[in-house]
CSV table of C-alpha atoms in Angstrom, one decimal:
chain,number,residue,atom,x,y,z
U,363,PRO,CA,-58.9,-45.8,-95.1
U,364,ALA,CA,-56.3,-45.3,-92.4
U,365,ALA,CA,-57.0,-42.6,-89.9
U,366,PRO,CA,-55.4,-39.2,-90.5
U,367,GLN,CA,-53.4,-39.4,-87.3
U,368,ILE,CA,-51.9,-42.7,-88.4
U,369,MET,CA,-50.9,-41.3,-91.8
U,370,ALA,CA,-49.3,-38.3,-90.0
U,371,ALA,CA,-47.3,-40.7,-87.8
U,372,LEU,CA,-46.1,-42.6,-90.9
U,373,GLU,CA,-45.0,-39.3,-92.4
U,374,ARG,CA,-43.0,-38.4,-89.3
U,375,ALA,CA,-41.4,-41.9,-89.2
U,376,ASN,CA,-40.4,-41.5,-92.9
U,377,GLN,CA,-37.8,-38.8,-92.1
U,378,GLY,CA,-34.2,-40.0,-92.5
U,379,PRO,CA,-32.6,-43.4,-91.8
U,380,ALA,CA,-33.4,-45.8,-89.0
U,381,TRP,CA,-32.1,-49.1,-87.8
U,382,ALA,CA,-33.7,-52.2,-89.3
U,383,TYR,CA,-35.6,-55.3,-88.1
U,384,ALA,CA,-37.4,-53.7,-85.1
U,385,THR,CA,-34.3,-52.1,-83.6
U,386,ASP,CA,-35.5,-48.6,-84.6
U,387,GLN,CA,-36.4,-46.0,-82.0
U,388,TRP,CA,-40.2,-46.5,-82.5
U,389,SER,CA,-40.0,-50.2,-82.0
U,390,ALA,CA,-37.8,-49.7,-78.9
U,391,ARG,CA,-40.6,-47.7,-77.3
U,392,LEU,CA,-43.3,-50.3,-77.7
U,393,ASP,CA,-42.6,-52.4,-74.6
U,394,ASP,CA,-42.8,-49.4,-72.3
U,395,ALA,CA,-45.8,-47.8,-74.0
U,396,PHE,CA,-47.9,-51.0,-73.9
U,397,SER,CA,-46.7,-51.9,-70.4
U,398,GLU,CA,-48.1,-48.6,-69.3
U,399,LEU,CA,-51.3,-49.1,-71.2
U,400,PHE,CA,-52.0,-52.5,-69.8
U,401,GLY,CA,-50.5,-52.0,-66.3
U,402,THR,CA,-48.1,-54.9,-66.4
U,403,ALA,CA,-44.8,-55.8,-68.0
U,404,THR,CA,-45.6,-56.4,-71.7
U,405,HIS,CA,-43.3,-57.5,-74.5
U,406,VAL,CA,-44.5,-56.4,-77.9
U,407,LEU,CA,-43.8,-58.0,-81.3
U,408,PRO,CA,-45.0,-55.7,-84.1
U,409,ILE,CA,-46.4,-57.7,-87.0
U,410,SER,CA,-48.1,-56.8,-90.2
U,411,THR,CA,-51.1,-59.2,-90.2
U,412,GLY,CA,-53.5,-60.7,-87.6
U,413,THR,CA,-53.2,-64.1,-89.1
U,414,ALA,CA,-49.4,-64.1,-88.5
U,415,ALA,CA,-49.9,-62.7,-84.9
U,416,ASN,CA,-52.4,-65.5,-84.1
U,417,SER,CA,-50.4,-68.2,-85.7
U,418,ILE,CA,-47.0,-67.2,-84.2
U,419,ALA,CA,-48.6,-67.0,-80.7
U,420,LEU,CA,-50.2,-70.4,-80.9
U,421,ALA,CA,-47.3,-72.2,-82.5
U,422,SER,CA,-45.0,-70.8,-79.8
U,423,VAL,CA,-46.8,-72.7,-77.1
U,424,THR,CA,-48.2,-75.7,-79.0
U,425,PRO,CA,-46.1,-78.7,-80.2
U,426,PRO,CA,-46.9,-80.3,-83.5
U,427,TRP,CA,-48.9,-83.0,-81.6
U,428,GLY,CA,-50.8,-80.3,-79.6
U,429,ALA,CA,-54.3,-79.1,-79.9
U,430,VAL,CA,-55.7,-75.5,-79.7
U,431,PHE,CA,-59.3,-75.2,-78.6
U,432,ALA,CA,-61.4,-72.3,-80.1
U,433,HIS,CA,-65.0,-71.5,-80.8
U,434,ARG,CA,-66.4,-73.0,-84.0
U,435,ALA,CA,-66.8,-69.5,-85.4
U,436,ALA,CA,-63.3,-68.4,-84.6
U,437,HIS,CA,-61.1,-66.8,-87.3
U,438,ILE,CA,-58.3,-69.3,-86.6
U,439,TYR,CA,-60.6,-72.2,-87.4
U,440,ASN,CA,-62.5,-70.7,-90.4
U,441,ASP,CA,-60.7,-67.9,-92.0
U,442,GLU,CA,-56.9,-68.4,-91.9
U,443,CYS,CA,-56.4,-71.1,-94.5
U,444,GLY,CA,-54.8,-73.5,-91.9
U,445,ALA,CA,-52.2,-70.9,-91.0
U,446,PRO,CA,-52.0,-72.0,-87.3
U,447,GLU,CA,-51.5,-75.6,-88.3
U,448,PHE,CA,-48.9,-74.5,-90.9
U,449,PHE,CA,-46.9,-72.4,-88.4
U,450,GLY,CA,-47.3,-75.2,-85.8
U,451,HIS,CA,-46.1,-78.0,-88.1
U,452,GLY,CA,-49.4,-79.9,-87.8
U,453,LEU,CA,-51.0,-78.7,-84.6
U,454,ARG,CA,-54.8,-79.1,-84.6
U,455,VAL,CA,-57.4,-76.5,-84.0
U,456,VAL,CA,-60.4,-78.1,-82.3
U,457,PRO,CA,-63.8,-76.3,-82.6
U,458,VAL,CA,-66.1,-75.8,-79.6
U,459,ASP,CA,-69.8,-75.2,-80.0
U,460,SER,CA,-71.5,-72.6,-77.9
U,461,PRO,CA,-74.0,-69.7,-78.5
U,462,ASP,CA,-73.3,-66.2,-79.9
U,463,GLY,CA,-69.7,-66.8,-80.8
U,464,ARG,CA,-68.6,-67.0,-77.1
U,465,LEU,CA,-66.8,-70.0,-75.7
U,466,ALA,CA,-68.8,-71.4,-72.8
U,467,PRO,CA,-66.6,-72.8,-70.0
U,468,LYS,CA,-68.7,-76.0,-69.6
U,469,ALA,CA,-68.6,-76.7,-73.4
U,470,LEU,CA,-64.9,-76.0,-73.5
U,471,ALA,CA,-64.2,-78.4,-70.6
U,472,GLN,CA,-66.3,-81.1,-72.2
U,473,THR,CA,-64.6,-80.8,-75.6
U,474,ILE,CA,-61.2,-80.9,-74.0
U,475,ARG,CA,-62.1,-84.1,-72.1
U,476,ALA,CA,-63.5,-85.6,-75.3
U,477,ASN,CA,-60.2,-85.1,-77.1
U,478,GLU,CA,-57.6,-86.1,-74.5
U,479,GLY,CA,-58.5,-89.7,-73.5
U,480,HIS,CA,-56.2,-91.8,-75.6
U,481,GLY,CA,-52.7,-90.9,-74.4
U,482,VAL,CA,-50.1,-90.7,-77.2
U,483,HIS,CA,-52.9,-91.6,-79.7
U,484,SER,CA,-54.6,-88.2,-79.1
U,485,TYR,CA,-53.5,-84.7,-79.6
U,486,LEU,CA,-52.2,-83.1,-76.5
U,487,PRO,CA,-54.4,-80.2,-75.2
U,488,ALA,CA,-52.0,-77.2,-75.3
U,489,ALA,CA,-53.8,-73.9,-75.7
U,490,VAL,CA,-57.2,-72.1,-75.6
U,491,SER,CA,-57.9,-69.2,-78.0
U,492,LEU,CA,-60.8,-66.9,-77.5
U,493,THR,CA,-61.8,-64.0,-79.7
U,494,GLN,CA,-62.6,-60.5,-78.3
U,495,ALA,CA,-64.8,-59.1,-79.8
U,496,THR,CA,-66.1,-62.4,-81.2
U,497,GLU,CA,-66.7,-63.3,-84.8
U,498,CYS,CA,-70.4,-62.8,-84.1
U,499,GLY,CA,-70.0,-59.3,-82.8
U,500,THR,CA,-70.5,-60.2,-79.2
U,501,VAL,CA,-68.1,-59.3,-76.3
U,502,TYR,CA,-66.8,-61.3,-73.3
U,503,GLY,CA,-67.0,-59.6,-69.9
U,504,PRO,CA,-64.0,-60.0,-67.5
U,505,GLY,CA,-65.8,-62.7,-65.5
U,506,GLU,CA,-66.4,-64.7,-68.6
U,507,VAL,CA,-62.8,-64.5,-69.7
U,508,ALA,CA,-61.7,-65.5,-66.2
U,509,ALA,CA,-63.9,-68.6,-66.3
U,510,ILE,CA,-62.4,-69.7,-69.6
U,511,CYS,CA,-58.8,-69.1,-68.5
U,512,ALA,CA,-59.6,-71.1,-65.3
U,513,VAL,CA,-60.6,-74.1,-67.5
U,514,ALA,CA,-57.4,-73.7,-69.5
U,515,SER,CA,-55.3,-73.5,-66.2
U,516,ASP,CA,-57.0,-76.6,-64.8
U,517,HIS,CA,-55.7,-78.5,-67.9
U,518,GLY,CA,-52.3,-77.0,-68.0
U,519,MET,CA,-53.0,-75.1,-71.2
U,520,ALA,CA,-51.8,-71.7,-72.4
U,521,THR,CA,-54.3,-68.9,-73.1
U,522,HIS,CA,-54.4,-66.7,-76.2
U,523,MET,CA,-56.8,-63.9,-77.2
U,524,ASP,CA,-57.4,-63.0,-80.8
U,525,GLY,CA,-58.0,-59.2,-80.4
U,526,ALA,CA,-58.6,-58.2,-84.1
U,527,ARG,CA,-61.4,-56.0,-82.7
U,528,PHE,CA,-60.0,-55.6,-79.2
U,529,ALA,CA,-60.5,-51.9,-79.2
U,530,ASN,CA,-64.2,-52.3,-79.9
U,531,ALA,CA,-64.5,-54.6,-76.9
U,532,VAL,CA,-62.7,-52.2,-74.6
U,533,ALA,CA,-64.9,-49.4,-75.8
U,534,ARG,CA,-68.0,-51.5,-75.2
U,535,LEU,CA,-67.0,-52.6,-71.7
U,536,GLY,CA,-65.6,-49.3,-70.6
U,537,CYS,CA,-63.0,-51.0,-68.4
U,538,HIS,CA,-59.2,-51.1,-68.2
U,539,PRO,CA,-57.7,-53.3,-70.9
U,540,GLY,CA,-55.9,-55.4,-68.3
U,541,ASP,CA,-59.2,-56.3,-66.6
U,542,PHE,CA,-60.1,-58.9,-69.1
U,543,THR,CA,-56.6,-59.9,-70.3
U,544,TRP,CA,-53.6,-60.6,-68.0
U,545,ARG,CA,-55.4,-59.9,-64.7
U,546,VAL,CA,-57.8,-62.9,-65.4
U,547,GLY,CA,-55.3,-65.2,-67.0
U,548,VAL,CA,-54.7,-64.3,-70.7
U,549,GLU,CA,-51.0,-64.8,-71.5
U,550,MET,CA,-50.9,-63.7,-75.1
U,551,LEU,CA,-52.9,-61.1,-77.0
U,552,SER,CA,-53.1,-60.5,-80.8
U,553,PHE,CA,-53.6,-56.8,-80.5
U,554,GLY,CA,-55.5,-55.7,-83.7
U,555,ALA,CA,-55.1,-52.2,-85.2
U,556,SER,CA,-55.7,-52.6,-88.9
U,557,LYS,CA,-59.5,-53.0,-88.5
U,558,ASN,CA,-59.6,-49.8,-86.5
U,559,GLY,CA,-57.7,-47.1,-88.4
U,560,CYS,CA,-54.2,-48.5,-89.0
U,561,MET,CA,-52.5,-49.7,-92.2
U,562,ALA,CA,-51.1,-53.3,-92.0
U,563,ALA,CA,-50.2,-52.9,-88.3
U,564,GLU,CA,-50.8,-55.5,-85.6
U,565,ALA,CA,-49.0,-56.6,-82.6
U,566,LEU,CA,-48.5,-59.8,-80.5
U,567,LEU,CA,-48.4,-58.9,-76.8
U,568,LEU,CA,-46.8,-61.3,-74.3
U,569,PHE,CA,-47.7,-60.4,-70.7
U,570,GLY,CA,-45.3,-60.8,-67.9
U,571,ARG,CA,-42.3,-61.3,-70.1
U,572,HIS,CA,-43.7,-64.6,-71.2
U,573,ALA,CA,-41.4,-67.6,-71.3
U,574,VAL,CA,-42.2,-68.1,-75.0
U,575,ARG,CA,-40.7,-64.8,-76.1
U,576,GLU,CA,-37.7,-66.5,-77.8
U,577,ASN,CA,-40.0,-69.0,-79.6
U,578,ALA,CA,-42.3,-66.2,-80.8
U,579,GLU,CA,-39.4,-64.0,-82.0
U,580,ARG,CA,-37.8,-66.8,-84.0
U,581,LEU,CA,-41.1,-67.8,-85.5
U,582,ARG,CA,-41.7,-64.2,-86.6
U,583,LYS,CA,-38.3,-64.2,-88.3
U,584,ARG,CA,-38.6,-67.7,-89.8
U,585,SER,CA,-42.1,-67.0,-91.2
U,586,GLY,CA,-41.0,-63.9,-93.0
U,587,HIS,CA,-42.8,-61.4,-90.7
U,588,LEU,CA,-39.8,-59.6,-89.2
U,589,LEU,CA,-39.9,-56.5,-91.5
U,590,SER,CA,-36.7,-54.6,-92.3
U,591,LYS,CA,-38.7,-51.4,-92.2
U,592,MET,CA,-40.6,-52.3,-89.0
U,593,ARG,CA,-40.5,-48.6,-87.9
U,594,TYR,CA,-43.6,-48.0,-90.1
U,595,VAL,CA,-45.6,-50.6,-88.2
U,596,SER,CA,-44.3,-49.5,-84.8
U,597,ALA,CA,-44.9,-45.8,-85.4
U,598,GLN,CA,-48.6,-46.6,-86.2
U,599,LEU,CA,-49.0,-48.6,-83.0
U,600,LEU,CA,-47.6,-45.8,-80.9
U,601,ALA,CA,-49.8,-43.2,-82.5
U,602,TYR,CA,-52.8,-45.6,-82.3
U,603,ILE,CA,-52.7,-45.8,-78.5
U,604,GLU,CA,-51.6,-42.2,-77.9
U,605,ASP,CA,-54.3,-40.0,-76.2
U,606,ASP,CA,-56.8,-42.9,-76.5
U,607,LEU,CA,-57.1,-42.5,-80.3
U,608,TRP,CA,-57.8,-46.3,-80.6
U,609,LEU,CA,-60.7,-46.1,-78.1
U,610,ARG,CA,-62.3,-43.0,-79.7
U,611,MET,CA,-62.3,-44.6,-83.1
U,612,ALA,CA,-63.7,-47.9,-81.8
U,613,ASP,CA,-66.4,-46.1,-79.8
U,614,HIS,CA,-67.5,-44.2,-82.9
U,615,ALA,CA,-67.8,-47.5,-84.9
U,616,ASN,CA,-69.7,-49.1,-82.1
U,617,ARG,CA,-72.2,-46.2,-81.9
U,618,GLN,CA,-72.8,-46.4,-85.6
U,619,ALA,CA,-73.5,-50.1,-85.3
U,620,GLN,CA,-76.0,-49.4,-82.5
U,621,VAL,CA,-77.9,-47.0,-84.6
U,622,PHE,CA,-78.3,-49.6,-87.4
U,623,ALA,CA,-79.2,-52.3,-84.8
U,624,GLU,CA,-82.0,-50.1,-83.6
U,625,ALA,CA,-83.3,-49.7,-87.1
U,626,ILE,CA,-83.2,-53.5,-87.5
U,627,ALA,CA,-85.1,-54.0,-84.3
U,628,ALA,CA,-87.8,-51.6,-85.5
U,629,HIS,CA,-88.1,-53.3,-88.9
U,630,GLY,CA,-91.1,-55.4,-89.8
U,631,GLU,CA,-89.1,-58.2,-91.5
U,632,ALA,CA,-85.4,-58.1,-90.9
U,633,GLU,CA,-84.1,-59.4,-87.5
U,634,LEU,CA,-80.8,-59.4,-85.6
U,635,GLU,CA,-79.0,-62.7,-85.6
U,636,TYR,CA,-76.8,-61.9,-82.6
U,637,PRO,CA,-76.7,-59.2,-79.9
U,638,VAL,CA,-74.9,-56.1,-81.1
U,639,GLU,CA,-72.1,-55.4,-78.7
U,640,ALA,CA,-69.3,-54.0,-80.9
U,641,ASN,CA,-69.1,-52.7,-84.5
U,642,GLU,CA,-70.7,-55.6,-86.4
U,643,VAL,CA,-74.4,-56.1,-87.1
U,644,PHE,CA,-75.6,-59.5,-88.4
U,645,VAL,CA,-78.9,-59.2,-90.1
U,646,ARG,CA,-81.3,-62.1,-90.9
U,647,TRP,CA,-83.7,-61.4,-93.7
U,648,SER,CA,-85.0,-63.0,-96.9
U,649,ALA,CA,-82.9,-63.2,-100.0
U,650,GLU,CA,-85.5,-60.9,-101.7
U,651,GLY,CA,-85.2,-58.3,-98.9
U,652,PHE,CA,-81.4,-58.2,-99.3
U,653,ARG,CA,-81.8,-57.8,-103.1
U,654,ARG,CA,-84.0,-54.8,-102.5
U,655,LEU,CA,-81.4,-53.3,-100.3
U,656,GLU,CA,-78.8,-53.8,-103.0
U,657,ASP,CA,-81.1,-52.3,-105.5
U,658,ALA,CA,-81.2,-49.2,-103.3
U,659,GLY,CA,-77.4,-48.8,-103.7
U,660,ILE,CA,-76.2,-50.5,-100.5
U,661,GLU,CA,-73.1,-52.7,-101.0
U,662,PHE,CA,-72.6,-55.6,-98.6
U,663,LEU,CA,-71.8,-59.3,-98.5
U,664,THR,CA,-74.1,-62.1,-97.4
U,665,TRP,CA,-72.6,-64.7,-95.0
U,666,PRO,CA,-70.9,-67.7,-96.7
U,667,GLY,CA,-73.4,-70.5,-97.3
U,668,ARG,CA,-76.5,-68.5,-96.3
U,669,ASP,CA,-78.5,-66.1,-98.5
U,670,ASP,CA,-80.6,-65.1,-95.5
U,671,LEU,CA,-77.8,-63.6,-93.4
U,672,ALA,CA,-75.6,-60.6,-94.0
U,673,ARG,CA,-72.9,-58.8,-91.9
U,674,PHE,CA,-72.6,-55.0,-91.8
U,675,VAL,CA,-69.4,-53.7,-90.3
U,676,PHE,CA,-69.0,-50.1,-89.1
U,677,SER,CA,-65.7,-48.3,-88.9
U,678,HIS,CA,-63.9,-45.3,-87.4
U,679,CYS,CA,-64.8,-43.3,-90.5
U,680,THR,CA,-68.4,-44.3,-91.0
U,681,THR,CA,-70.3,-41.0,-90.9
U,682,ASP,CA,-73.7,-40.3,-89.3
U,683,ASP,CA,-75.0,-39.5,-92.8
U,684,GLU,CA,-73.9,-42.8,-94.2
U,685,THR,CA,-75.5,-44.7,-91.3
U,686,GLN,CA,-78.7,-42.7,-91.7
U,687,ALA,CA,-78.8,-43.4,-95.4
U,688,LEU,CA,-78.4,-47.1,-94.7
U,689,CYS,CA,-81.3,-47.1,-92.2
U,690,GLU,CA,-83.5,-45.2,-94.6
U,691,ALA,CA,-82.7,-47.7,-97.4
U,692,LEU,CA,-83.6,-50.5,-95.0
C-alpha cells in the first residue's frame, strides 16, 4: 500500500481547483525542492510510471540510429516491452555482461567498441544507462558510478540512471544523493517513488538544466504522460522527500531484507544468489524446497526461466513479525 503520509498529501492536494498539466502549485515547487535535495540545479518532470521516465530520458538523447548500453539484467532491456525502442523510434538497447547486475567499466568499454566499428552501417553509441539499486539487488558506490560515467564521457555518450529503487541505494550507502549522481557524471535520473510508498508517482530529473529539457517535455506530452491532474503526482513527490520520509521507508525495507538474508546464510540448503545490499533477496534453492515454503503459506514468485531461483522483495510496510514468520517458515 501507499504510505499514510502519502495518502494524507493526496487528501490535502484534493481540496479545490488547481491549474492543469503540471502548472499547479505543487508541480511548481518541484524544481526548488529537488534542487535543494540534490545540491544542484535540477529540473523535474513528474511522470506516473518508471517505464515512461526511462524511455523519455533515453529517447531525448538518442536518435533512432543510436544505441543505449545497459547491463543485460537491466529493466530497460528485459522488462519494458521495448518501450525505449518505441519511444526512440528504433533506438537499440545493447546488453553488457558483467557480474552481480553491475556494469563493469571494462566490459562496457569493450561492448561499445564492438558495436561502433562500421560507420553508418552501425548504430551510433549515444547513451549509457545504469540501474541503482540494480536488478540483482546490488548497489553501486560513488567511485563505481564515476568510472562508468567516465567511459560514457570518453565516447561522447549521455548518462542515465534508472533509480526505481534509488532510495534503497541512498539508504544503503548513507551518502548525499548527489555523491553518486550529478557529481560523478550522471545527467538524467529516473527517480523512483512507487516502489517505496507512493502511488503511481515517479519523476525524471535533469541535472544542471540539461539541454534536452525541451525534448523530454515534448516526449512526455506526445506519449500521453503529461497528466491534466498532475498535482496528485507532484504532491506525492513533495511529501515523499519531506523530512527524509523516503529514506526512512527505504532503510526499513533494507533492514528487513538483511534479516532474511541472515536466515538464508544460516540455512542448510538455500543460498544467496547475489550480495544483499538493498531490499531484494535472491534465493537459490531446489524446486522442492520452494514448494515446501509455499506449502507453509509463503507467497512468492520464482525467477522467469528458473525453478531454482526466487526473489523476495521487502517494503516500507513489511513488519518485523512478517519477516520473522518468513524466516521461521524457511
